Amino acid sequence: MIRHFLHVDFDAQRGLQEQVRETLINAILSGIFPPDAPLPSCRALAAQLNVSRNTTALVFENLVNEGYLLSRPRSGYYLHPDYHQPQVNPTLAAPVCESAAPRWGNRLKIQPSQQESILKPAGWMHYRYPFIYGQPDTHRFPLASWRAAANWLHGGIRDPAWVVDHIDQDVPMLIEQIRTRVLPKRGIVAAPDEILITLGSQNALYLLTRLLMSPDTRVAVENPGFREAINTFMLADTRIVPHAVDEEGLVLTDTPCDYYYVTPGHQVPTGVSMSKARRAQLLDYAARHDAVIVEDDYDSESNFMQNPLPALKASDRSGRVIYVSSLSKALSPGLRLGFMVADPDLIDEARALRRLMYRHPPANIQYQMAHFLAQGYYETHLRRYHDDSARRWEMLASALHTRLPECTLMAGSEHANAFWLRTPEAISTQQLTWRAAHAGVLIEPGARHFLDATPPDNFFRMGFHAINPDAIAPGVDVLRGQLEQM
């Protein structure tokens, strides 16, 4: 018998059968087992992996039932013929192509990788003090209620409507939940044909860019602003027109634009909430100059202010506001589930364009989210999320006030989901970020948010959802130590 040494670095958080099965599947698909020789016996594999014989026997039987293996009495388990790996005949190898590979750099029409963007370390979770924005506390995800929604979806009692291709249609149940449960909280009244489900709000911005923008289009953006939105608009070679931000939000200029992209709930990255007066001014300005407003209400559900102002869309009387938002920001950013509210004619075209890209967001996720909303699980989670966010905000605000008083918070940004801080002019936050990271503190330098030719280098951002609350004050102490050494 040919011996094959298989190794498993067992994870205590996962089942033994699951991990043994995964190891065997990888071995089968990679072709390490010869087709004419038996696999290791249940007893031999159990001894090799230091697991029970029952564990390996159950895995082998399961692989037989699923067609990976054949069981031969008194002989053992063999590969099913479908998984025999034929030997490669060197004489039949593919001919060597003498021409050079395509020069892809010369063929690319756009190069998104060259755009200025906000970079975050892939291993942010390994930092001791991750003051990073946009990542959740994974321990607070409502796993039990999300699993209950999944059990409802996969219960087998109903017709699995999520299995079929919906072509370009969304799940009516989710549209109805958004229309009756989500939008009213923002003061928005919408018909079903005015709502489109998207893969996050970023996907909605891409659809709008492809549909509405060209090199002749002037798009007003906040400065500093949300880089990924600006990068998306630039894919259409639009003329980006930066607008300053003060304690009331975007500052209008005398030069009208075709579109105004704003984040009025909490401006990105400053956290400023656009005032009532500035909102009214923007709506009036857009009507007088035949402009359209793209309202990115990205934190509509994660906004933990006691009485947040209604959305701009709620005051829209002329159909000039396109509203985009997220359903997953406060729940699980990895779900990538958002929506857009606009005139039915625009929604129809966005739906047609979406069909050409990916048809529709996964129907199973739409159904599961719809049930999650309908059962009240989402509201329960949001109440807890808001309470936790308010507590974390107060803890970080207190730590910054007492330990880093020289770093000032922008006026009008209270209770945002991140802190936008200004250091003394002599401090380079690029250098501070580098020094802090080596001390285990992760913050985000602010220069990349600016569109200035020479962006200021004395701003940085701090989130508070990904860090352990008990580590907030100690983390600020470490940051202060690094600041004092500069």
PDB file of N, CA and C in Angstrom, residues 169-254:
ATOM      1  N   GLN A 169     -34.891  41.413 -11.654  1.00  0.00           N
ATOM      2  CA  GLN A 169     -35.827  41.823 -10.618  1.00  0.00           C
ATOM      3  C   GLN A 169     -35.257  41.597  -9.218  1.00  0.00           C
ATOM      4  N   ASP A 170     -35.680  42.447  -8.286  1.00  0.00           N
ATOM      5  CA  ASP A 170     -35.310  42.277  -6.890  1.00  0.00           C
ATOM      6  C   ASP A 170     -36.390  41.495  -6.164  1.00  0.00           C
ATOM      7  N   VAL A 171     -36.089  41.059  -4.964  1.00  0.00           N
ATOM      8  CA  VAL A 171     -37.048  40.316  -4.156  1.00  0.00           C
ATOM      9  C   VAL A 171     -38.106  41.280  -3.633  1.00  0.00           C
ATOM     10  N   PRO A 172     -39.377  41.120  -4.017  1.00  0.00           N
ATOM     11  CA  PRO A 172     -40.422  42.064  -3.595  1.00  0.00           C
ATOM     12  C   PRO A 172     -40.512  42.230  -2.081  1.00  0.00           C
ATOM     13  N   MET A 173     -40.258  41.150  -1.352  1.00  0.00           N
ATOM     14  CA  MET A 173     -40.337  41.213   0.103  1.00  0.00           C
ATOM     15  C   MET A 173     -39.313  42.198   0.672  1.00  0.00           C
ATOM     16  N   LEU A 174     -38.112  42.214   0.100  1.00  0.00           N
ATOM     17  CA  LEU A 174     -37.088  43.142   0.583  1.00  0.00           C
ATOM     18  C   LEU A 174     -37.421  44.577   0.177  1.00  0.00           C
ATOM     19  N   ILE A 175     -37.898  44.767  -1.044  1.00  0.00           N
ATOM     20  CA  ILE A 175     -38.309  46.109  -1.474  1.00  0.00           C
ATOM     21  C   ILE A 175     -39.373  46.659  -0.531  1.00  0.00           C
ATOM     22  N   GLU A 176     -40.332  45.801  -0.159  1.00  0.00           N
ATOM     23  CA  GLU A 176     -41.420  46.249   0.724  1.00  0.00           C
ATOM     24  C   GLU A 176     -40.895  46.585   2.118  1.00  0.00           C
ATOM     25  N   GLN A 177     -39.949  45.815   2.621  1.00  0.00           N
ATOM     26  CA  GLN A 177     -39.377  46.114   3.933  1.00  0.00           C
ATOM     27  C   GLN A 177     -38.619  47.440   3.918  1.00  0.00           C
ATOM     28  N   ILE A 178     -37.887  47.696   2.846  1.00  0.00           N
ATOM     29  CA  ILE A 178     -37.178  48.974   2.729  1.00  0.00           C
ATOM     30  C   ILE A 178     -38.181  50.122   2.640  1.00  0.00           C
ATOM     31  N   ARG A 179     -39.215  49.919   1.849  1.00  0.00           N
ATOM     32  CA  ARG A 179     -40.211  50.969   1.621  1.00  0.00           C
ATOM     33  C   ARG A 179     -40.999  51.303   2.886  1.00  0.00           C
ATOM     34  N   THR A 180     -41.301  50.290   3.698  1.00  0.00           N
ATOM     35  CA  THR A 180     -42.173  50.507   4.853  1.00  0.00           C
ATOM     36  C   THR A 180     -41.451  50.561   6.193  1.00  0.00           C
ATOM     37  N   ARG A 181     -40.247  50.008   6.260  1.00  0.00           N
ATOM     38  CA  ARG A 181     -39.531  49.954   7.544  1.00  0.00           C
ATOM     39  C   ARG A 181     -38.313  50.868   7.593  1.00  0.00           C
ATOM     40  N   VAL A 182     -37.571  50.925   6.493  1.00  0.00           N
ATOM     41  CA  VAL A 182     -36.296  51.643   6.501  1.00  0.00           C
ATOM     42  C   VAL A 182     -36.465  53.111   6.101  1.00  0.00           C
ATOM     43  N   LEU A 183     -37.059  53.349   4.956  1.00  0.00           N
ATOM     44  CA  LEU A 183     -37.157  54.718   4.426  1.00  0.00           C
ATOM     45  C   LEU A 183     -37.977  55.662   5.292  1.00  0.00           C
ATOM     46  N   PRO A 184     -39.094  55.228   5.895  1.00  0.00           N
ATOM     47  CA  PRO A 184     -39.850  56.167   6.733  1.00  0.00           C
ATOM     48  C   PRO A 184     -39.036  56.770   7.871  1.00  0.00           C
ATOM     49  N   LYS A 185     -38.052  56.029   8.388  1.00  0.00           N
ATOM     50  CA  LYS A 185     -37.210  56.570   9.464  1.00  0.00           C
ATOM     51  C   LYS A 185     -36.379  57.755   8.977  1.00  0.00           C
ATOM     52  N   ARG A 186     -36.158  57.849   7.659  1.00  0.00           N
ATOM     53  CA  ARG A 186     -35.420  58.963   7.091  1.00  0.00           C
ATOM     54  C   ARG A 186     -36.359  59.995   6.466  1.00  0.00           C
ATOM     55  N   GLY A 187     -37.667  59.815   6.688  1.00  0.00           N
ATOM     56  CA  GLY A 187     -38.645  60.767   6.175  1.00  0.00           C
ATOM     57  C   GLY A 187     -38.960  60.596   4.705  1.00  0.00           C
ATOM     58  N   ILE A 188     -38.609  59.459   4.119  1.00  0.00           N
ATOM     59  CA  ILE A 188     -38.742  59.254   2.675  1.00  0.00           C
ATOM     60  C   ILE A 188     -39.955  58.382   2.370  1.00  0.00           C
ATOM     61  N   VAL A 189     -40.776  58.837   1.431  1.00  0.00           N
ATOM     62  CA  VAL A 189     -41.901  58.060   0.920  1.00  0.00           C
ATOM     63  C   VAL A 189     -41.564  57.668  -0.515  1.00  0.00           C
ATOM     64  N   ALA A 190     -41.598  56.374  -0.805  1.00  0.00           N
ATOM     65  CA  ALA A 190     -41.215  55.903  -2.147  1.00  0.00           C
ATOM     66  C   ALA A 190     -42.108  54.756  -2.567  1.00  0.00           C
ATOM     67  N   ALA A 191     -42.345  54.650  -3.861  1.00  0.00           N
ATOM     68  CA  ALA A 191     -43.089  53.528  -4.436  1.00  0.00           C
ATOM     69  C   ALA A 191     -42.110  52.403  -4.747  1.00  0.00           C
ATOM     70  N   PRO A 192     -42.597  51.177  -4.887  1.00  0.00           N
ATOM     71  CA  PRO A 192     -41.695  50.049  -5.173  1.00  0.00           C
ATOM     72  C   PRO A 192     -40.854  50.245  -6.425  1.00  0.00           C
ATOM     73  N   ASP A 193     -41.419  50.900  -7.454  1.00  0.00           N
ATOM     74  CA  ASP A 193     -40.651  51.066  -8.692  1.00  0.00           C
ATOM     75  C   ASP A 193     -39.629  52.192  -8.619  1.00  0.00           C
ATOM     76  N   GLU A 194     -39.488  52.799  -7.435  1.00  0.00           N
ATOM     77  CA  GLU A 194     -38.470  53.835  -7.230  1.00  0.00           C
ATOM     78  C   GLU A 194     -37.274  53.309  -6.432  1.00  0.00           C
ATOM     79  N   ILE A 195     -37.229  52.010  -6.178  1.00  0.00           N
ATOM     80  CA  ILE A 195     -36.189  51.416  -5.330  1.00  0.00           C
ATOM     81  C   ILE A 195     -35.455  50.331  -6.101  1.00  0.00           C
ATOM     82  N   LEU A 196     -34.133  50.346  -6.020  1.00  0.00           N
ATOM     83  CA  LEU A 196     -33.290  49.324  -6.646  1.00  0.00           C
ATOM     84  C   LEU A 196     -32.295  48.809  -5.611  1.00  0.00           C
ATOM     85  N   ILE A 197     -32.171  47.485  -5.498  1.00  0.00           N
ATOM     86  CA  ILE A 197     -31.194  46.886  -4.588  1.00  0.00           C
ATOM     87  C   ILE A 197     -29.829  46.860  -5.277  1.00  0.00           C
ATOM     88  N   THR A 198     -28.793  47.207  -4.544  1.00  0.00           N
ATOM     89  CA  THR A 198     -27.436  47.255  -5.096  1.00  0.00           C
ATOM     90  C   THR A 198     -26.468  46.507  -4.190  1.00  0.00           C
ATOM     91  N   LEU A 199     -25.288  46.250  -4.712  1.00  0.00           N
ATOM     92  CA  LEU A 199     -24.227  45.627  -3.916  1.00  0.00           C
ATOM     93  C   LEU A 199     -23.497  46.724  -3.146  1.00  0.00           C
ATOM     94  N   GLY A 200     -24.179  47.286  -2.159  1.00  0.00           N
ATOM     95  CA  GLY A 200     -23.622  48.376  -1.388  1.00  0.00           C
ATOM     96  C   GLY A 200     -23.843  49.714  -2.079  1.00  0.00           C
ATOM     97  N   SER A 201     -23.650  50.806  -1.346  1.00  0.00           N
ATOM     98  CA  SER A 201     -23.846  52.139  -1.923  1.00  0.00           C
ATOM     99  C   SER A 201     -22.789  52.449  -2.978  1.00  0.00           C
ATOM    100  N   GLN A 202     -21.610  51.857  -2.867  1.00  0.00           N
ATOM    101  CA  GLN A 202     -20.565  52.089  -3.865  1.00  0.00           C
ATOM    102  C   GLN A 202     -21.024  51.614  -5.247  1.00  0.00           C
ATOM    103  N   ASN A 203     -21.731  50.500  -5.286  1.00  0.00           N
ATOM    104  CA  ASN A 203     -22.262  49.984  -6.553  1.00  0.00           C
ATOM    105  C   ASN A 203     -23.283  50.950  -7.149  1.00  0.00           C
ATOM    106  N   ALA A 204     -24.090  51.563  -6.296  1.00  0.00           N
ATOM    107  CA  ALA A 204     -25.062  52.550  -6.778  1.00  0.00           C
ATOM    108  C   ALA A 204     -24.352  53.735  -7.426  1.00  0.00           C
ATOM    109  N   LEU A 205     -23.248  54.184  -6.834  1.00  0.00           N
ATOM    110  CA  LEU A 205     -22.496  55.310  -7.397  1.00  0.00           C
ATOM    111  C   LEU A 205     -21.912  54.936  -8.757  1.00  0.00           C
ATOM    112  N   TYR A 206     -21.477  53.691  -8.912  1.00  0.00           N
ATOM    113  CA  TYR A 206     -20.945  53.263 -10.207  1.00  0.00           C
ATOM    114  C   TYR A 206     -22.045  53.257 -11.271  1.00  0.00           C
ATOM    115  N   LEU A 207     -23.208  52.741 -10.921  1.00  0.00           N
ATOM    116  CA  LEU A 207     -24.328  52.731 -11.865  1.00  0.00           C
ATOM    117  C   LEU A 207     -24.671  54.153 -12.306  1.00  0.00           C
ATOM    118  N   LEU A 208     -24.708  55.080 -11.363  1.00  0.00           N
ATOM    119  CA  LEU A 208     -25.039  56.477 -11.688  1.00  0.00           C
ATOM    120  C   LEU A 208     -23.967  57.104 -12.569  1.00  0.00           C
ATOM    121  N   THR A 209     -22.724  56.763 -12.307  1.00  0.00           N
ATOM    122  CA  THR A 209     -21.632  57.300 -13.125  1.00  0.00           C
ATOM    123  C   THR A 209     -21.774  56.849 -14.573  1.00  0.00           C
ATOM    124  N   ARG A 210     -22.032  55.568 -14.769  1.00  0.00           N
ATOM    125  CA  ARG A 210     -22.164  55.034 -16.124  1.00  0.00           C
ATOM    126  C   ARG A 210     -23.377  55.598 -16.848  1.00  0.00           C
ATOM    127  N   LEU A 211     -24.440  55.879 -16.108  1.00  0.00           N
ATOM    128  CA  LEU A 211     -25.681  56.334 -16.728  1.00  0.00           C
ATOM    129  C   LEU A 211     -25.720  57.834 -16.986  1.00  0.00           C
ATOM    130  N   LEU A 212     -25.109  58.619 -16.114  1.00  0.00           N
ATOM    131  CA  LEU A 212     -25.357  60.055 -16.123  1.00  0.00           C
ATOM    132  C   LEU A 212     -24.150  60.927 -16.440  1.00  0.00           C
ATOM    133  N   MET A 213     -22.954  60.401 -16.375  1.00  0.00           N
ATOM    134  CA  MET A 213     -21.780  61.270 -16.406  1.00  0.00           C
ATOM    135  C   MET A 213     -20.913  61.033 -17.636  1.00  0.00           C
ATOM    136  N   SER A 214     -20.252  62.101 -18.056  1.00  0.00           N
ATOM    137  CA  SER A 214     -19.389  62.088 -19.240  1.00  0.00           C
ATOM    138  C   SER A 214     -18.294  63.126 -19.034  1.00  0.00           C
ATOM    139  N   PRO A 215     -17.367  63.251 -19.979  1.00  0.00           N
ATOM    140  CA  PRO A 215     -16.310  64.271 -19.826  1.00  0.00           C
ATOM    141  C   PRO A 215     -16.847  65.701 -19.746  1.00  0.00           C
ATOM    142  N   ASP A 216     -18.057  65.927 -20.212  1.00  0.00           N
ATOM    143  CA  ASP A 216     -18.623  67.276 -20.151  1.00  0.00           C
ATOM    144  C   ASP A 216     -19.358  67.553 -18.849  1.00  0.00           C
ATOM    145  N   THR A 217     -19.465  66.556 -17.985  1.00  0.00           N
ATOM    146  CA  THR A 217     -20.236  66.683 -16.754  1.00  0.00           C
ATOM    147  C   THR A 217     -19.402  67.322 -15.645  1.00  0.00           C
ATOM    148  N   ARG A 218     -19.999  68.278 -14.958  1.00  0.00           N
ATOM    149  CA  ARG A 218     -19.343  68.901 -13.804  1.00  0.00           C
ATOM    150  C   ARG A 218     -19.974  68.324 -12.533  1.00  0.00           C
ATOM    151  N   VAL A 219     -19.146  67.717 -11.712  1.00  0.00           N
ATOM    152  CA  VAL A 219     -19.623  67.098 -10.476  1.00  0.00           C
ATOM    153  C   VAL A 219     -18.999  67.808  -9.274  1.00  0.00           C
ATOM    154  N   ALA A 220     -19.851  68.389  -8.457  1.00  0.00           N
ATOM    155  CA  ALA A 220     -19.382  69.042  -7.230  1.00  0.00           C
ATOM    156  C   ALA A 220     -19.201  67.985  -6.147  1.00  0.00           C
ATOM    157  N   VAL A 221     -18.056  67.996  -5.498  1.00  0.00           N
ATOM    158  CA  VAL A 221     -17.773  67.046  -4.419  1.00  0.00           C
ATOM    159  C   VAL A 221     -17.246  67.805  -3.214  1.00  0.00           C
ATOM    160  N   GLU A 222     -17.379  67.187  -2.071  1.00  0.00           N
ATOM    161  CA  GLU A 222     -16.887  67.786  -0.831  1.00  0.00           C
ATOM    162  C   GLU A 222     -15.366  67.644  -0.758  1.00  0.00           C
ATOM    163  N   ASN A 223     -14.709  68.633  -0.180  1.00  0.00           N
ATOM    164  CA  ASN A 223     -13.255  68.624  -0.031  1.00  0.00           C
ATOM    165  C   ASN A 223     -12.882  69.097   1.377  1.00  0.00           C
ATOM    166  N   PRO A 224     -12.405  68.170   2.243  1.00  0.00           N
ATOM    167  CA  PRO A 224     -12.097  66.765   1.993  1.00  0.00           C
ATOM    168  C   PRO A 224     -13.371  65.959   1.761  1.00  0.00           C
ATOM    169  N   GLY A 225     -13.214  64.804   1.096  1.00  0.00           N
ATOM    170  CA  GLY A 225     -14.391  64.025   0.761  1.00  0.00           C
ATOM    171  C   GLY A 225     -14.114  62.540   0.678  1.00  0.00           C
ATOM    172  N   PHE A 226     -15.137  61.826   0.242  1.00  0.00           N
ATOM    173  CA  PHE A 226     -15.080  60.369   0.134  1.00  0.00           C
ATOM    174  C   PHE A 226     -14.360  59.988  -1.156  1.00  0.00           C
ATOM    175  N   ARG A 227     -13.137  59.510  -1.026  1.00  0.00           N
ATOM    176  CA  ARG A 227     -12.282  59.256  -2.179  1.00  0.00           C
ATOM    177  C   ARG A 227     -12.863  58.231  -3.155  1.00  0.00           C
ATOM    178  N   GLU A 228     -13.492  57.187  -2.634  1.00  0.00           N
ATOM    179  CA  GLU A 228     -13.988  56.149  -3.520  1.00  0.00           C
ATOM    180  C   GLU A 228     -15.129  56.649  -4.405  1.00  0.00           C
ATOM    181  N   ALA A 229     -15.921  57.594  -3.924  1.00  0.00           N
ATOM    182  CA  ALA A 229     -16.951  58.198  -4.774  1.00  0.00           C
ATOM    183  C   ALA A 229     -16.296  59.031  -5.868  1.00  0.00           C
ATOM    184  N   ILE A 230     -15.315  59.826  -5.498  1.00  0.00           N
ATOM    185  CA  ILE A 230     -14.621  60.674  -6.464  1.00  0.00           C
ATOM    186  C   ILE A 230     -13.930  59.818  -7.519  1.00  0.00           C
ATOM    187  N   ASN A 231     -13.270  58.742  -7.086  1.00  0.00           N
ATOM    188  CA  ASN A 231     -12.611  57.841  -8.026  1.00  0.00           C
ATOM    189  C   ASN A 231     -13.616  57.226  -9.007  1.00  0.00           C
ATOM    190  N   THR A 232     -14.794  56.916  -8.508  1.00  0.00           N
ATOM    191  CA  THR A 232     -15.828  56.347  -9.370  1.00  0.00           C
ATOM    192  C   THR A 232     -16.275  57.353 -10.428  1.00  0.00           C
ATOM    193  N   PHE A 233     -16.515  58.584 -10.012  1.00  0.00           N
ATOM    194  CA  PHE A 233     -16.932  59.618 -10.966  1.00  0.00           C
ATOM    195  C   PHE A 233     -15.850  59.848 -12.025  1.00  0.00           C
ATOM    196  N   MET A 234     -14.604  59.718 -11.620  1.00  0.00           N
ATOM    197  CA  MET A 234     -13.498  59.968 -12.543  1.00  0.00           C
ATOM    198  C   MET A 234     -13.387  58.902 -13.623  1.00  0.00           C
ATOM    199  N   LEU A 235     -14.044  57.758 -13.437  1.00  0.00           N
ATOM    200  CA  LEU A 235     -14.030  56.729 -14.471  1.00  0.00           C
ATOM    201  C   LEU A 235     -14.700  57.221 -15.756  1.00  0.00           C
ATOM    202  N   ALA A 236     -15.580  58.215 -15.615  1.00  0.00           N
ATOM    203  CA  ALA A 236     -16.244  58.796 -16.786  1.00  0.00           C
ATOM    204  C   ALA A 236     -15.544  60.072 -17.244  1.00  0.00           C
ATOM    205  N   ASP A 237     -14.344  60.339 -16.727  1.00  0.00           N
ATOM    206  CA  ASP A 237     -13.577  61.537 -17.080  1.00  0.00           C
ATOM    207  C   ASP A 237     -14.362  62.814 -16.783  1.00  0.00           C
ATOM    208  N   THR A 238     -15.173  62.759 -15.736  1.00  0.00           N
ATOM    209  CA  THR A 238     -15.958  63.937 -15.364  1.00  0.00           C
ATOM    210  C   THR A 238     -15.057  65.041 -14.843  1.00  0.00           C
ATOM    211  N   ARG A 239     -15.578  66.240 -14.851  1.00  0.00           N
ATOM    212  CA  ARG A 239     -14.851  67.393 -14.312  1.00  0.00           C
ATOM    213  C   ARG A 239     -15.204  67.518 -12.836  1.00  0.00           C
ATOM    214  N   ILE A 240     -14.275  67.144 -11.985  1.00  0.00           N
ATOM    215  CA  ILE A 240     -14.488  67.176 -10.545  1.00  0.00           C
ATOM    216  C   ILE A 240     -14.267  68.595 -10.029  1.00  0.00           C
ATOM    217  N   VAL A 241     -15.270  69.126  -9.316  1.00  0.00           N
ATOM    218  CA  VAL A 241     -15.195  70.498  -8.800  1.00  0.00           C
ATOM    219  C   VAL A 241     -15.231  70.434  -7.273  1.00  0.00           C
ATOM    220  N   PRO A 242     -14.079  70.583  -6.606  1.00  0.00           N
ATOM    221  CA  PRO A 242     -14.051  70.510  -5.141  1.00  0.00           C
ATOM    222  C   PRO A 242     -14.777  71.682  -4.497  1.00  0.00           C
ATOM    223  N   HIS A 243     -15.511  71.392  -3.435  1.00  0.00           N
ATOM    224  CA  HIS A 243     -16.194  72.405  -2.635  1.00  0.00           C
ATOM    225  C   HIS A 243     -15.756  72.245  -1.182  1.00  0.00           C
ATOM    226  N   ALA A 244     -15.396  73.340  -0.574  1.00  0.00           N
ATOM    227  CA  ALA A 244     -14.936  73.300   0.815  1.00  0.00           C
ATOM    228  C   ALA A 244     -16.055  72.832   1.742  1.00  0.00           C
ATOM    229  N   VAL A 245     -15.657  72.358   2.914  1.00  0.00           N
ATOM    230  CA  VAL A 245     -16.594  71.905   3.947  1.00  0.00           C
ATOM    231  C   VAL A 245     -16.323  72.707   5.211  1.00  0.00           C
ATOM    232  N   ASP A 246     -17.397  73.271   5.791  1.00  0.00           N
ATOM    233  CA  ASP A 246     -17.257  73.934   7.086  1.00  0.00           C
ATOM    234  C   ASP A 246     -18.132  73.220   8.112  1.00  0.00           C
ATOM    235  N   GLU A 247     -18.379  73.864   9.245  1.00  0.00           N
ATOM    236  CA  GLU A 247     -19.128  73.207  10.316  1.00  0.00           C
ATOM    237  C   GLU A 247     -20.596  72.976   9.978  1.00  0.00           C
ATOM    238  N   GLU A 248     -21.064  73.474   8.823  1.00  0.00           N
ATOM    239  CA  GLU A 248     -22.445  73.256   8.398  1.00  0.00           C
ATOM    240  C   GLU A 248     -22.550  72.349   7.177  1.00  0.00           C
ATOM    241  N   GLY A 249     -21.420  71.908   6.654  1.00  0.00           N
ATOM    242  CA  GLY A 249     -21.445  71.024   5.496  1.00  0.00           C
ATOM    243  C   GLY A 249     -20.828  71.655   4.270  1.00  0.00           C
ATOM    244  N   LEU A 250     -21.221  71.176   3.086  1.00  0.00           N
ATOM    245  CA  LEU A 250     -20.674  71.666   1.823  1.00  0.00           C
ATOM    246  C   LEU A 250     -20.976  73.145   1.635  1.00  0.00           C
ATOM    247  N   VAL A 251     -19.958  73.909   1.199  1.00  0.00           N
ATOM    248  CA  VAL A 251     -20.099  75.354   0.967  1.00  0.00           C
ATOM    249  C   VAL A 251     -20.309  75.578  -0.527  1.00  0.00           C
ATOM    250  N   LEU A 252     -21.448  76.125  -0.892  1.00  0.00           N
ATOM    251  CA  LEU A 252     -21.760  76.374  -2.298  1.00  0.00           C
ATOM    252  C   LEU A 252     -20.931  77.523  -2.857  1.00  0.00           C
ATOM    253  N   THR A 253     -20.685  77.494  -4.166  1.00  0.00           N
ATOM    254  CA  THR A 253     -19.934  78.546  -4.839  1.00  0.00           C
ATOM    255  C   THR A 253     -20.825  79.194  -5.893  1.00  0.00           C
ATOM    256  N   ASP A 254     -20.283  80.168  -6.596  1.00  0.00           N
ATOM    257  CA  ASP A 254     -21.044  80.871  -7.640  1.00  0.00           C
ATOM    258  C   ASP A 254     -21.030  80.118  -8.970  1.00  0.00           C
TER     259      ASP A 254
END
